[in-house]
DNA sequence: CCAGCCTCTTGATGCATGTCAAGAAAGATT
DNA sequence: AATCTTTCTTGACATGCATCAAGAGGCTGG
């Protein structure tokens, strides 16, 4: 179960200072007064229902959003093809960075469950960043992190087996939960098999089968969307095992 | 053939103003005096030989580089695996953006042919950006563009056939050459089959065979690394044709 | 509590692409 | 020019995953 320890947003200002995400969110490392200015431009956490769209591909870019609780998926539709899932966002992560360049959101982001997000109007954020070097640095850092993320995904999609992809995905999720103070070993998958499949460049049947195989091998158990990892090490091994393909 | 119209760098300062890349490079849209300040921090074009490493994965991040002429490949080594090619850089493109966040280069970049790059020490660039909003915007724009690029690649690697991948790759290259004033229809591939394969998540044999098939179909001809596209439209069709896989 | 829908599981089959292997072309070195 | 090395091509074969299909399980709303 995804714990519900998460803040029912306080009335009034957003109050980053008290937010439990304080340690991993955008304003990380800001001074007292910078933090207050940041607080001032940050809009009240907005509730999203499961399936609700936060930003729509092609819409004019206005704001970044910080996930306060819950989770979302980012997906890109092209031509006639079905949407490709590009990413999943958890608490403390920032949505909308790919819109900065073109002034339009380049992908859609949809809530996977009941979710709260804080809105950051970008023009005001930029004004503030002009005065606060630390914030500018954080912004760069976030974009850069996203870049690295995508690059890891490119490696994953390029010539790795279904087992390796799924193992990496689960290990990655597990670590993201851990770093948020949740269990490394048991968690709830808020995304469907089909979302996972799309994200990993597979079809949902393969995801289902591969999970079944992991379960047979005693590495984990799944029941619906509840997951328990029994042999974290074995899973890691699978994830990083050598395969093939690739060049210099 | 990759034309050699390209500037033998002038002695003295870098002279962005006269650079033929002026229209598509980082300082795009800067005012006269901002441009001069930019010029001042930009270091003399440096020549790289084929195979020479510009930035090495893991080294401390100090500078961005702008490609003045030639081309490079970006690749990421993980664990015991062979390096994965993440990107190819052509004239006017910016190398090193993924290093900003962690203060280390996250991937290696190697020249594919004789190449000139202009060096931009990042601390000085940041200082300047503090005073020149336009430059800041350009920086964001570049990172954002790189993000979108990677996202396109993720879509490409996810459930598309070898034909579609290669066709997309060639169309993409073709357009990048066109926007640089070169021929849309004939160009030189500075990267090896194996680089292309890695980039596209294939093995080099598949690249070779697929090129051969395109040639049989009269879509293009290849002879070593010289490429001539005969039926640009057919190639585009192949690139965007519907396939399968994917979710909501 | 039942009906209907959505999501997930499991099985059978086929094909695209990886793997292994051998040799041809193209460049580099002497 | 001759030799060596690297890169590319082509073939035969194996296999991992997609595809198609059927049905089970779990929610939701009447």
XYZ file of C-alpha atoms (C1' of nucleotides) in Angstrom:
556
model
C 0.000 0.000 0.000
C 1.154 3.505 -0.783
C 1.144 5.078 2.677
C -1.141 7.973 3.307
C 1.127 9.657 5.809
C 1.253 12.396 3.280
C 0.231 15.985 4.081
C -3.308 17.047 3.777
C -2.225 20.446 2.491
C -2.427 23.194 5.043
C -4.830 26.014 4.395
C -3.120 29.250 3.412
C 0.353 29.323 1.913
C 2.125 26.269 0.713
C 4.620 26.193 3.555
C 7.576 24.460 2.025
C 9.344 24.814 5.302
C 7.142 22.284 6.945
C 6.665 20.048 3.974
C 8.099 16.598 4.488
C 9.578 16.786 1.002
C 11.696 19.693 2.092
C 14.837 17.605 1.842
C 14.430 16.479 -1.743
C 12.347 19.093 -3.445
C 13.262 22.009 -5.660
C 13.928 24.597 -2.915
C 16.604 22.336 -1.447
C 19.364 24.386 0.124
C 17.690 27.770 -0.138
C 18.217 30.352 2.586
C 15.430 31.307 4.938
C 14.275 34.356 3.057
C 14.732 32.793 -0.373
C 12.631 29.914 0.836
C 9.900 32.314 1.863
C 9.917 34.008 -1.519
C 9.725 30.580 -3.064
C 6.836 29.729 -0.831
C 5.105 32.853 -1.985
C 5.059 31.970 -5.651
C 4.176 28.354 -5.057
C 0.474 27.711 -5.367
C -1.678 25.610 -3.105
C -1.445 21.888 -3.598
C -4.072 20.827 -6.071
C -5.804 17.467 -5.800
C -5.955 15.264 -8.876
C -8.143 12.256 -9.214
C -6.903 9.033 -10.724
C -6.756 9.439 -14.498
C -6.949 13.228 -14.369
C -4.669 15.079 -16.738
C -2.239 17.563 -15.215
C -0.646 18.846 -18.387
C -1.643 18.081 -21.930
C 0.836 17.619 -24.729
C 0.945 20.731 -26.895
C -0.685 23.096 -24.399
C 1.117 26.368 -23.731
C 3.742 26.057 -21.056
C 2.971 28.081 -17.959
C 4.129 26.221 -14.902
C 6.198 23.509 -13.425
C 4.592 21.217 -10.893
C 6.067 19.476 -7.920
C 4.486 16.205 -6.905
C 3.515 16.423 -3.280
C 1.989 12.988 -2.971
C 0.743 10.269 -5.254
C 2.161 9.478 -8.664
C 1.769 10.324 -12.331
C 2.829 9.043 -15.697
C 4.287 11.094 -18.516
C 3.462 9.993 -22.021
C 4.063 11.125 -25.543
C 1.634 10.614 -28.412
C 2.984 10.647 -31.938
C 1.065 10.502 -35.196
C -1.386 7.650 -35.226
C 0.556 5.596 -32.724
C -0.510 4.909 -29.204
C 1.123 6.960 -26.509
C 4.530 5.957 -25.280
C 5.015 6.157 -21.520
C 8.211 8.117 -20.877
C 8.359 8.368 -17.152
C 6.652 7.948 -13.825
C 6.756 10.759 -11.298
C 6.781 10.231 -7.545
C 6.639 12.680 -4.647
C 9.250 15.435 -4.810
C 9.782 15.136 -8.550
C 9.191 17.913 -11.004
C 6.783 17.796 -13.890
C 6.934 19.947 -16.983
C 10.625 20.597 -17.536
C 10.448 19.543 -21.164
C 8.121 22.442 -21.872
C 10.579 25.193 -21.022
C 12.332 25.285 -24.349
C 9.389 25.541 -26.714
C 6.949 27.214 -24.376
C 4.627 24.250 -24.842
C 4.360 21.038 -22.943
C 5.955 18.380 -25.026
C 4.187 15.452 -23.378
C 1.105 14.726 -21.324
C 1.125 13.923 -17.645
C -1.720 12.027 -15.990
C -2.309 11.048 -12.371
C -2.118 7.337 -11.654
C -3.902 7.643 -8.342
C -5.200 10.383 -6.060
C -2.388 12.903 -6.202
C -1.460 16.360 -4.954
C 0.776 18.728 -6.883
C 2.160 22.190 -6.126
C 2.063 24.607 -9.007
C 5.020 26.868 -9.821
C 4.273 29.574 -12.388
C 7.426 29.638 -14.452
C 7.746 33.354 -15.075
C 7.649 34.046 -11.370
C 10.042 31.214 -10.736
C 12.447 32.659 -13.271
C 12.206 36.112 -11.703
C 13.085 34.620 -8.390
C 15.877 32.541 -9.901
C 17.366 35.733 -11.255
C 17.926 36.918 -7.702
C 18.676 33.580 -6.090
C 21.643 31.767 -7.621
C 20.979 28.677 -5.572
C 17.563 28.283 -7.124
C 19.006 28.659 -10.594
C 21.460 25.922 -9.782
C 18.655 23.704 -8.570
C 16.755 24.218 -11.773
C 19.760 23.257 -13.855
C 20.306 20.305 -11.613
C 16.762 19.088 -12.089
C 16.929 19.306 -15.838
C 20.277 17.653 -15.866
C 18.973 14.845 -13.690
C 16.094 14.320 -16.044
C 18.568 14.134 -18.914
C 20.548 11.481 -17.129
C 17.401 9.573 -16.397
C 16.425 9.489 -20.015
C 19.910 8.377 -20.890
C 19.689 5.466 -18.497
C 16.430 4.529 -20.133
C 18.006 4.643 -23.561
C 20.592 2.158 -22.372
C 17.897 -0.013 -20.900
C 15.829 -0.079 -24.062
C 18.813 -0.712 -26.221
C 19.514 -4.384 -26.459
C 18.528 -5.613 -23.049
C 16.174 -8.481 -22.418
C 12.707 -8.254 -20.961
C 13.986 -9.741 -17.692
C 16.716 -7.144 -17.379
C 14.359 -4.304 -18.165
C 11.776 -5.366 -15.652
C 14.385 -6.105 -12.996
C 15.941 -2.653 -13.494
C 12.555 -1.044 -13.335
C 11.643 -2.737 -10.070
C 15.033 -2.086 -8.481
C 14.745 1.538 -9.538
C 11.273 1.887 -8.065
C 12.376 0.137 -4.920
C 15.208 2.608 -4.449
C 13.003 5.557 -5.129
C 10.617 4.370 -2.454
C 13.431 3.745 -0.026
C 14.828 7.229 -0.496
C 11.374 8.504 0.390
C 11.336 6.558 3.589
C 9.093 3.737 2.448
C 9.845 0.065 2.377
C 12.402 -1.192 -0.055
C 10.683 -4.556 -0.152
C 6.981 -4.077 -0.377
C 5.172 -1.478 -2.354
C 2.177 -0.762 -4.477
C 2.459 -0.371 -8.228
C 0.227 2.528 -9.106
C 0.680 1.899 -12.838
C -0.944 -0.807 -14.924
C 0.922 -3.651 -16.587
C 0.315 -1.929 -19.834
C 1.932 1.304 -18.583
C 4.948 -0.650 -17.404
C 5.128 -2.453 -20.723
C 5.022 0.757 -22.695
C 7.637 2.324 -20.480
C 9.936 -0.645 -20.951
C 9.301 -1.103 -24.648
C 7.496 -4.399 -24.204
C 3.950 -5.656 -24.509
C 1.862 -6.219 -21.442
C 1.813 -9.982 -21.880
C 5.576 -10.070 -21.605
C 5.494 -8.031 -18.409
C 2.936 -10.367 -16.939
C 4.871 -13.473 -17.917
C 8.186 -12.116 -16.713
C 6.696 -11.203 -13.357
C 5.289 -14.728 -13.158
C 8.738 -16.156 -13.872
C 10.334 -14.002 -11.150
C 7.704 -15.276 -8.784
C 8.355 -18.920 -9.690
C 12.024 -18.305 -9.006
C 11.166 -17.004 -5.567
C 12.620 -13.565 -6.269
C 9.408 -11.742 -5.532
C 5.669 -12.121 -5.226
C 3.024 -10.124 -6.937
C -0.645 -10.075 -6.315
C -2.348 -7.616 -8.549
C -0.480 -4.424 -7.941
C 1.002 -5.333 -4.591
C 4.614 -6.284 -4.869
C 6.975 -7.912 -2.387
C 10.627 -8.331 -3.240
C 12.095 -11.365 -1.492
C 15.538 -11.518 -3.016
C 16.612 -7.974 -3.684
C 20.123 -9.042 -4.543
C 19.080 -11.586 -7.131
C 16.904 -8.954 -8.734
C 19.804 -6.506 -8.866
C 21.987 -9.153 -10.418
C 19.409 -9.758 -13.100
C 19.166 -6.049 -13.746
C 22.877 -5.512 -14.348
C 23.866 -8.825 -15.808
C 25.806 -8.553 -19.007
C 23.935 -9.025 -22.198
C 25.124 -7.952 -25.589
C 24.690 -5.396 -28.338
C 26.378 -2.045 -28.298
C 29.469 -0.379 -29.681
C 32.593 1.492 -28.647
C 31.423 14.303 -48.517
C 31.224 16.497 -45.469
C 32.102 19.901 -46.959
C 35.148 21.671 -45.670
C 33.729 25.150 -46.139
C 34.051 25.386 -42.437
C 36.043 28.142 -40.695
C 39.683 27.752 -40.116
C 39.394 29.540 -36.784
C 40.580 33.111 -36.851
C 43.535 34.013 -34.742
C 42.656 36.027 -31.639
C 39.182 35.985 -30.145
C 36.506 33.550 -31.166
C 34.397 36.080 -33.078
C 30.951 34.632 -32.806
C 29.707 37.558 -34.797
C 31.305 36.318 -37.943
C 30.860 32.635 -37.293
C 28.646 30.939 -39.833
C 26.904 29.161 -37.005
C 25.760 32.486 -35.656
C 22.165 31.731 -36.553
C 21.836 28.433 -34.693
C 24.346 28.533 -31.908
C 24.002 29.298 -28.229
C 24.340 33.104 -28.431
C 21.337 33.247 -30.748
C 19.428 36.451 -30.242
C 21.871 38.168 -27.935
C 22.343 41.927 -28.166
C 25.528 43.426 -29.537
C 27.236 43.958 -26.197
C 26.019 40.706 -24.698
C 27.411 38.967 -27.733
C 30.769 40.578 -27.143
C 30.844 39.478 -23.532
C 29.958 36.032 -24.717
C 32.751 36.155 -27.227
C 35.109 37.100 -24.475
C 34.504 34.007 -22.367
C 34.477 31.671 -25.323
C 37.803 30.023 -25.905
C 39.561 29.516 -29.198
C 38.286 26.697 -31.324
C 40.235 23.593 -30.499
C 41.026 20.970 -33.117
C 40.270 17.348 -32.360
C 41.507 14.438 -34.372
C 39.329 11.530 -35.271
C 38.908 9.306 -32.237
C 40.089 11.975 -29.810
C 38.117 12.274 -26.592
C 36.626 15.667 -25.787
C 35.080 14.847 -22.438
C 35.459 11.667 -20.470
C 32.678 10.124 -18.458
C 33.174 10.848 -14.768
C 35.635 13.715 -15.193
C 34.848 16.919 -13.298
C 32.532 19.206 -15.194
C 34.145 22.483 -16.176
C 32.866 23.568 -19.561
C 30.321 23.243 -22.243
C 31.536 22.911 -25.807
C 29.986 24.109 -29.012
C 30.738 22.106 -32.128
C 32.109 24.442 -34.736
C 32.719 21.846 -37.440
C 32.933 18.096 -37.689
C 30.985 15.648 -35.559
C 31.187 13.666 -32.349
C 29.466 10.797 -30.629
C 28.285 10.710 -27.052
C 28.414 7.370 -25.321
C 27.753 5.959 -21.913
C 29.631 3.025 -20.396
C 27.952 1.058 -17.654
C 29.416 -1.773 -15.577
C 31.015 -4.389 -17.710
C 28.892 -3.626 -20.737
C 30.122 -2.028 -23.883
C 29.365 1.631 -24.307
C 25.966 2.681 -25.529
C 25.950 5.473 -28.104
C 23.490 8.118 -26.915
C 23.809 10.849 -29.464
C 25.704 12.314 -32.363
C 26.639 15.996 -32.303
C 26.906 18.153 -35.417
C 28.004 21.756 -35.924
C 26.200 24.241 -33.679
C 25.200 21.687 -31.103
C 26.219 21.795 -27.469
C 28.196 19.130 -25.685
C 28.295 18.569 -21.957
C 24.854 19.631 -20.728
C 24.358 16.407 -18.802
C 27.285 17.347 -16.580
C 25.735 20.454 -15.103
C 23.746 18.749 -12.401
C 26.363 16.564 -10.793
C 29.406 18.653 -11.652
C 30.794 15.647 -13.531
C 30.381 14.630 -17.113
C 27.933 11.811 -17.203
C 29.035 10.422 -20.556
C 32.016 10.487 -22.875
C 32.188 12.423 -26.117
C 34.583 11.453 -28.891
C 35.279 13.059 -32.261
C 34.187 11.010 -35.256
C 36.361 12.973 -37.676
C 38.565 16.043 -37.635
C 36.519 18.458 -35.544
C 36.679 21.946 -34.039
C 34.968 22.864 -30.807
C 34.649 26.152 -28.916
C 35.057 25.852 -25.174
C 32.718 27.642 -22.758
C 33.876 27.613 -19.127
C 30.649 27.113 -17.249
C 31.274 29.334 -14.247
C 31.947 32.284 -16.512
C 28.963 31.384 -18.629
C 26.783 31.328 -15.546
C 28.073 34.700 -14.411
C 27.180 36.127 -17.752
C 23.808 34.420 -17.760
C 23.068 36.123 -14.476
C 23.235 39.469 -16.217
C 21.797 38.445 -19.578
C 18.322 36.954 -19.363
C 18.396 36.020 -23.037
C 21.366 33.781 -22.504
C 19.703 32.100 -19.568
C 16.725 31.414 -21.760
C 18.942 29.952 -24.428
C 20.555 27.638 -21.919
C 17.191 26.389 -20.724
C 16.144 25.991 -24.301
C 19.167 23.886 -25.130
C 18.664 21.555 -22.207
C 15.005 21.296 -22.941
C 15.746 20.471 -26.559
C 18.111 17.752 -25.480
C 15.387 16.357 -23.250
C 12.970 16.256 -26.125
C 15.558 14.584 -28.286
C 16.067 11.834 -25.790
C 12.341 11.408 -25.522
C 12.060 10.969 -29.256
C 14.743 8.347 -29.031
C 12.896 6.544 -26.281
C 9.892 6.316 -28.551
C 12.053 5.092 -31.372
C 13.677 2.363 -29.318
C 10.411 1.273 -27.848
C 8.718 -1.230 -30.079
C 9.720 -0.041 -33.521
C 11.262 -2.227 -36.159
C 14.818 -2.020 -37.440
C 13.547 -0.503 -40.700
C 11.664 2.215 -38.877
C 14.603 3.023 -36.645
C 17.052 3.279 -39.467
C 14.673 5.255 -41.638
C 14.038 7.725 -38.795
C 17.726 8.032 -38.173
C 18.507 8.796 -41.795
C 15.633 11.236 -42.177
C 16.745 12.951 -38.997
C 20.316 13.252 -40.199
C 19.133 14.449 -43.568
C 17.152 17.240 -41.951
C 19.977 18.232 -39.701
C 22.228 18.542 -42.716
C 19.638 20.504 -44.595
C 19.183 22.989 -41.789
C 22.928 23.505 -41.932
C 22.803 24.315 -45.607
C 24.056 20.993 -46.890
C 22.366 18.614 -49.242
C 19.312 16.807 -48.048
C 20.020 13.957 -50.389
C 23.693 13.108 -50.271
C 25.890 13.113 -47.266
C 28.715 11.391 -45.541
C 28.145 9.221 -42.498
C 30.929 10.026 -40.124
C 29.932 7.227 -37.765
C 30.508 3.512 -38.203
C 27.786 0.935 -38.698
C 28.482 -0.226 -35.237
C 27.917 3.279 -33.830
C 24.660 3.522 -35.700
C 23.646 0.107 -34.468
C 24.380 0.970 -30.867
C 22.533 4.256 -31.173
C 19.486 2.502 -32.595
C 19.563 -0.466 -30.259
C 20.437 -2.945 -32.985
C 23.457 -4.999 -33.951
C 25.650 -3.854 -36.773
C 24.673 -6.769 -39.015
C 21.077 -5.643 -38.874
C 22.050 -2.101 -39.855
C 24.047 -3.418 -42.766
C 21.280 -5.712 -43.954
C 18.591 -3.076 -43.590
C 20.630 -0.582 -45.598
C 21.070 -3.269 -48.251
C 17.313 -3.815 -48.330
C 16.650 -0.064 -48.717
C 19.102 -0.069 -51.568
C 17.407 -3.020 -53.309
C 14.131 -1.145 -53.008
C 15.705 1.829 -54.745
C 15.126 4.122 -51.779
C 18.792 5.019 -51.416
C 22.287 3.962 -52.279
C 25.174 3.474 -49.927
C 28.753 2.929 -50.730
C 30.764 2.656 -47.597
C 29.901 5.811 -45.702
C 28.633 7.838 -48.636
C 24.885 7.968 -48.710
C 22.469 9.119 -51.387
C 18.765 9.243 -50.661
C 16.744 8.702 -53.830
C 13.251 8.512 -52.471
C 13.072 10.813 -49.496
C 9.340 10.446 -49.233
C 9.388 6.672 -49.153
C 11.972 6.820 -46.412
C 9.829 9.221 -44.387
C 6.869 6.931 -44.820
C 8.873 4.019 -43.505
C 10.011 6.085 -40.561
C 6.549 7.016 -39.363
C 4.545 4.004 -40.411
C 2.393 2.562 -37.682
C 3.723 -0.377 -35.832
C 2.504 -1.567 -32.487
C 3.248 -1.734 -28.766
C 2.485 1.049 -26.332
C -0.165 2.078 -23.873
C -2.530 4.870 -22.983
C -25.715 -9.457 -5.462
C -25.301 -9.612 -10.132
C -23.832 -7.696 -14.750
C -20.536 -5.579 -17.329
C -16.100 -3.727 -17.971
C -11.420 -3.434 -17.406
C -7.082 -5.567 -16.186
C -4.426 -9.348 -15.852
C -2.881 -14.234 -16.778
C -1.739 -18.076 -19.564
C -1.167 -20.763 -23.851
C 0.095 -21.614 -28.855
C 2.424 -19.902 -32.795
C 5.366 -17.079 -35.958
C 8.679 -13.781 -37.126
C 12.193 -10.194 -36.617
C 16.346 -9.760 -35.036
C 20.313 -11.522 -32.465
C 24.213 -14.855 -32.842
C 27.949 -17.161 -35.013
C 30.886 -17.531 -38.886
C 33.480 -16.527 -42.985
C 35.114 -13.659 -46.201
C 35.381 -9.066 -48.883
C 36.528 -4.120 -48.929
C 38.677 -0.318 -47.359
C 42.335 2.029 -44.732
C 46.521 2.150 -42.277
C 51.417 0.905 -41.671
C 55.733 -0.380 -43.345
C 53.299 -2.269 -53.511
C 52.584 -5.639 -49.684
C 50.748 -6.730 -45.313
C 47.924 -6.032 -41.530
C 43.830 -4.297 -39.257
C 39.521 -2.559 -39.078
C 35.055 -2.175 -40.974
C 31.528 -3.941 -43.594
C 28.736 -7.543 -46.012
C 26.356 -11.775 -46.432
C 24.693 -16.364 -45.028
C 22.666 -19.998 -41.921
C 20.597 -20.725 -37.740
C 18.434 -19.974 -33.062
C 15.472 -17.633 -29.994
C 13.051 -14.011 -27.402
C 9.363 -11.558 -27.765
C 5.114 -10.015 -30.292
C 0.795 -11.585 -31.770
C -3.563 -13.781 -31.428
C -6.823 -15.887 -28.510
C -9.454 -17.331 -24.547
C -10.648 -16.941 -20.112
C -10.032 -15.582 -15.019
C -10.024 -12.163 -11.536
C -11.270 -7.746 -9.581
C -13.999 -3.210 -9.501
C -17.992 -0.420 -10.279
C -22.560 0.747 -10.624
C -27.281 -0.641 -10.917
